[in-house]
Amino acid sequence: MHEQIQNILLDRDGTVIEERHYLADPDGVQLIPGAGTALRALMDSGRRLFLVTNQSGIGRGYFSLAQYEAVQERLLQLLREEGVELTATVMCPHGPDDGCACRKPLPGLWQELRASHGLDPARTVMIGDKMADIRFARSAGLAAAALVLTGHGRHAAIDLGLPNQLAKAVALHPLTNPDHPDILAPDLDAVADLLLKT
């Protein structure tokens, strides 16, 4: 991360909000502790925030687009209460067998954001709780990928042979394994602390 990171791409479930299996009810939306203040600090530092989310529950028929939109509106309301405004949200509604180009880890959602907002991959980081988020960052050629240990993150860390409990964010050097993140952190708040120091 030689250039300052200006664009923060965020997974939704398990990264910004508590993981709920195929969340379809707005009443189930709950920010992960510290997420609101972390995003506010990043936004106040001049960085832009983008939500990048797979929502295969739509493609699988578990919930409708309208239900997704209601959940999304509740999330935006909670973020506004924290003084946070997202620049944009991009979403893949497809299932894993639908053959789309937009489901993470494929780079379709990145290409959409890059075209609409002129993002520079060298100044962009992806933060998520799954291997798909790390691989998405790699497929998009982003400056860095951060894995948080919230949501599915602990299981992902175990699968990667990485520590699954941390007190603060640590920078890794994933030269030997591209599936390893550049940053491993207990939560979004810890990633924000690290980014704000660079």
Tab-separated table of C-alpha atoms in Angstrom:
chain	number	residue	atom	x	y	z
A	1	MET	CA	0.000	0.000	0.000
A	2	HIS	CA	2.346	2.692	-1.263
A	3	GLU	CA	-0.323	5.231	-2.225
A	4	GLN	CA	-2.892	6.335	0.316
A	5	ILE	CA	-6.073	4.322	0.135
A	6	GLN	CA	-8.975	6.538	-0.978
A	7	ASN	CA	-11.692	3.991	-1.745
A	8	ILE	CA	-13.032	1.476	0.768
A	9	LEU	CA	-15.003	-1.447	-0.657
A	10	LEU	CA	-17.042	-3.196	2.014
A	11	ASP	CA	-18.712	-6.550	2.144
A	12	ARG	CA	-22.052	-6.246	3.948
A	13	ASP	CA	-23.042	-9.331	5.930
A	14	GLY	CA	-20.507	-10.297	8.568
A	15	THR	CA	-18.395	-7.198	7.906
A	16	VAL	CA	-20.637	-4.148	8.412
A	17	ILE	CA	-23.709	-5.880	9.869
A	18	GLU	CA	-24.101	-9.017	11.941
A	19	GLU	CA	-24.251	-12.187	9.881
A	20	ARG	CA	-27.807	-13.502	9.519
A	21	HIS	CA	-28.326	-16.445	7.226
A	22	TYR	CA	-30.061	-15.036	4.101
A	23	LEU	CA	-31.237	-11.867	5.820
A	24	ALA	CA	-34.682	-10.880	4.529
A	25	ASP	CA	-36.146	-8.972	7.505
A	26	PRO	CA	-35.140	-5.335	8.111
A	27	ASP	CA	-35.633	-5.906	11.844
A	28	GLY	CA	-32.661	-8.284	11.725
A	29	VAL	CA	-30.222	-5.594	10.579
A	30	GLN	CA	-27.709	-4.828	13.322
A	31	LEU	CA	-24.413	-3.014	12.876
A	32	ILE	CA	-21.388	-4.902	14.148
A	33	PRO	CA	-20.113	-3.054	17.240
A	34	GLY	CA	-17.708	-0.303	16.218
A	35	ALA	CA	-18.624	-0.448	12.532
A	36	GLY	CA	-20.502	2.849	12.509
A	37	THR	CA	-17.728	4.822	14.190
A	38	ALA	CA	-15.113	3.143	11.985
A	39	LEU	CA	-16.937	4.096	8.798
A	40	ARG	CA	-17.541	7.623	10.072
A	41	ALA	CA	-13.808	8.029	10.769
A	42	LEU	CA	-12.908	6.761	7.296
A	43	MET	CA	-15.484	9.035	5.682
A	44	ASP	CA	-14.343	12.047	7.736
A	45	SER	CA	-10.792	11.420	6.516
A	46	GLY	CA	-11.984	11.971	2.935
A	47	ARG	CA	-12.274	8.339	1.884
A	48	ARG	CA	-15.221	7.068	-0.135
A	49	LEU	CA	-17.234	4.062	1.039
A	50	PHE	CA	-18.758	1.485	-1.304
A	51	LEU	CA	-20.813	-1.564	-0.385
A	52	VAL	CA	-20.085	-4.635	-2.541
A	53	THR	CA	-22.365	-7.548	-1.731
A	54	ASN	CA	-23.421	-10.946	-3.030
A	55	GLN	CA	-27.117	-11.575	-2.352
A	56	SER	CA	-27.673	-15.040	-3.780
A	57	GLY	CA	-30.791	-15.402	-1.635
A	58	ILE	CA	-32.580	-13.518	-4.436
A	59	GLY	CA	-31.408	-15.926	-7.130
A	60	ARG	CA	-32.132	-18.913	-4.912
A	61	GLY	CA	-35.683	-17.670	-4.280
A	62	TYR	CA	-35.181	-17.261	-0.514
A	63	PHE	CA	-36.209	-13.612	-0.597
A	64	SER	CA	-37.310	-11.031	-3.142
A	65	LEU	CA	-35.577	-7.968	-4.525
A	66	ALA	CA	-38.104	-5.866	-2.575
A	67	GLN	CA	-37.104	-7.626	0.665
A	68	TYR	CA	-33.423	-7.003	-0.109
A	69	GLU	CA	-34.185	-3.338	-0.741
A	70	ALA	CA	-36.037	-3.066	2.587
A	71	VAL	CA	-33.025	-4.558	4.393
A	72	GLN	CA	-30.730	-2.193	2.512
A	73	GLU	CA	-32.842	0.832	3.437
A	74	ARG	CA	-32.706	-0.182	7.106
A	75	LEU	CA	-28.917	-0.461	6.879
A	76	LEU	CA	-28.648	2.974	5.263
A	77	GLN	CA	-30.865	4.400	8.018
A	78	LEU	CA	-28.628	2.935	10.741
A	79	LEU	CA	-25.544	4.297	8.988
A	80	ARG	CA	-27.106	7.752	8.652
A	81	GLU	CA	-27.741	7.705	12.405
A	82	GLU	CA	-23.972	7.210	12.777
A	83	GLY	CA	-23.263	10.078	10.377
A	84	VAL	CA	-22.211	7.730	7.571
A	85	GLU	CA	-23.164	8.013	3.894
A	86	LEU	CA	-22.156	5.366	1.384
A	87	THR	CA	-21.046	6.635	-2.019
A	88	ALA	CA	-22.686	3.657	-3.744
A	89	THR	CA	-23.817	0.060	-3.346
A	90	VAL	CA	-23.396	-2.684	-5.941
A	91	MET	CA	-25.052	-6.054	-5.548
A	92	CYS	CA	-25.054	-9.419	-7.290
A	93	PRO	CA	-28.443	-11.168	-6.999
A	94	HIS	CA	-27.328	-14.396	-8.685
A	95	GLY	CA	-26.761	-17.860	-7.307
A	96	PRO	CA	-23.394	-19.616	-7.633
A	97	ASP	CA	-24.563	-21.682	-10.621
A	98	ASP	CA	-26.154	-18.840	-12.603
A	99	GLY	CA	-23.078	-18.140	-14.716
A	100	CYS	CA	-22.999	-14.386	-14.063
A	101	ALA	CA	-19.896	-12.201	-14.142
A	102	CYS	CA	-20.816	-10.145	-11.079
A	103	ARG	CA	-20.728	-12.645	-8.225
A	104	LYS	CA	-17.681	-12.163	-6.014
A	105	PRO	CA	-14.907	-13.255	-6.440
A	106	LEU	CA	-15.431	-12.409	-10.123
A	107	PRO	CA	-14.606	-8.743	-10.835
A	108	GLY	CA	-17.913	-7.660	-12.413
A	109	LEU	CA	-19.019	-5.488	-9.480
A	110	TRP	CA	-15.586	-3.841	-9.428
A	111	GLN	CA	-15.827	-3.104	-13.151
A	112	GLU	CA	-19.238	-1.518	-12.555
A	113	LEU	CA	-17.890	0.686	-9.763
A	114	ARG	CA	-14.751	1.603	-11.682
A	115	ALA	CA	-16.785	2.672	-14.714
A	116	SER	CA	-19.312	4.698	-12.729
A	117	HIS	CA	-16.965	6.304	-10.171
A	118	GLY	CA	-13.542	6.324	-11.822
A	119	LEU	CA	-11.899	4.287	-9.078
A	120	ASP	CA	-8.171	3.643	-9.130
A	121	PRO	CA	-7.380	0.051	-8.070
A	122	ALA	CA	-4.023	1.207	-6.660
A	123	ARG	CA	-5.937	3.377	-4.164
A	124	THR	CA	-8.668	0.888	-3.284
A	125	VAL	CA	-8.994	-1.747	-0.559
A	126	MET	CA	-11.589	-4.504	-0.127
A	127	ILE	CA	-12.697	-5.440	3.401
A	128	GLY	CA	-14.655	-8.638	3.964
A	129	ASP	CA	-15.118	-11.774	6.029
A	130	LYS	CA	-14.818	-14.469	3.358
A	131	MET	CA	-12.259	-15.916	0.984
A	132	ALA	CA	-14.444	-14.637	-1.874
A	133	ASP	CA	-13.721	-11.068	-0.733
A	134	ILE	CA	-9.955	-11.648	-0.785
A	135	ARG	CA	-10.139	-13.309	-4.198
A	136	PHE	CA	-12.357	-10.473	-5.446
A	137	ALA	CA	-9.662	-7.970	-4.460
A	138	ARG	CA	-7.061	-10.026	-6.303
A	139	SER	CA	-9.198	-10.416	-9.439
A	140	ALA	CA	-9.776	-6.657	-9.480
A	141	GLY	CA	-6.087	-5.867	-8.929
A	142	LEU	CA	-6.796	-3.810	-5.806
A	143	ALA	CA	-4.062	-2.381	-3.606
A	144	ALA	CA	-5.058	-4.502	-0.623
A	145	ALA	CA	-7.506	-7.016	0.790
A	146	ALA	CA	-8.479	-7.102	4.456
A	147	LEU	CA	-10.043	-10.078	6.233
A	148	VAL	CA	-12.036	-9.341	9.375
A	149	LEU	CA	-12.648	-12.027	11.985
A	150	THR	CA	-16.329	-11.166	12.338
A	151	GLY	CA	-19.044	-13.065	10.447
A	152	HIS	CA	-17.390	-15.983	8.653
A	153	GLY	CA	-13.922	-14.496	9.141
A	154	ARG	CA	-12.731	-16.812	11.919
A	155	HIS	CA	-13.516	-19.873	9.814
A	156	ALA	CA	-11.798	-18.319	6.797
A	157	ALA	CA	-8.704	-17.582	8.883
A	158	ILE	CA	-8.585	-21.166	10.146
A	159	ASP	CA	-8.928	-22.467	6.587
A	160	LEU	CA	-5.991	-20.245	5.578
A	161	GLY	CA	-3.844	-21.322	8.528
A	162	LEU	CA	-3.919	-17.788	9.974
A	163	PRO	CA	-4.601	-16.665	13.567
A	164	ASN	CA	-8.329	-16.543	14.289
A	165	GLN	CA	-8.062	-14.281	17.331
A	166	LEU	CA	-6.342	-10.897	17.333
A	167	ALA	CA	-6.300	-7.825	19.540
A	168	LYS	CA	-5.577	-5.423	16.658
A	169	ALA	CA	-5.106	-5.348	12.903
A	170	VAL	CA	-1.882	-6.723	11.494
A	171	ALA	CA	-0.373	-6.242	8.055
A	172	LEU	CA	0.581	-9.467	6.308
A	173	HIS	CA	2.767	-10.023	3.265
A	174	PRO	CA	0.886	-12.602	1.163
A	175	LEU	CA	3.680	-13.303	-1.291
A	176	THR	CA	3.484	-17.085	-1.070
A	177	ASN	CA	-0.298	-17.474	-0.962
A	178	PRO	CA	-2.474	-14.997	-2.900
A	179	ASP	CA	-5.499	-16.185	-0.899
A	180	HIS	CA	-3.960	-14.626	2.207
A	181	PRO	CA	-5.177	-11.112	2.976
A	182	ASP	CA	-2.856	-8.129	3.186
A	183	ILE	CA	-4.537	-7.154	6.453
A	184	LEU	CA	-5.949	-9.451	9.121
A	185	ALA	CA	-8.057	-7.769	11.772
A	186	PRO	CA	-10.503	-8.580	14.548
A	187	ASP	CA	-13.137	-6.282	13.029
A	188	LEU	CA	-13.855	-3.340	10.757
A	189	ASP	CA	-12.946	-0.853	13.475
A	190	ALA	CA	-9.427	-2.298	13.670
A	191	VAL	CA	-8.982	-2.125	9.885
A	192	ALA	CA	-10.057	1.518	9.955
A	193	ASP	CA	-7.507	2.259	12.688
A	194	LEU	CA	-4.749	0.751	10.557
A	195	LEU	CA	-5.814	2.537	7.357
A	196	LEU	CA	-6.080	5.876	9.126
A	197	LYS	CA	-2.441	5.556	10.210
A	198	THR	CA	-1.156	4.981	6.663
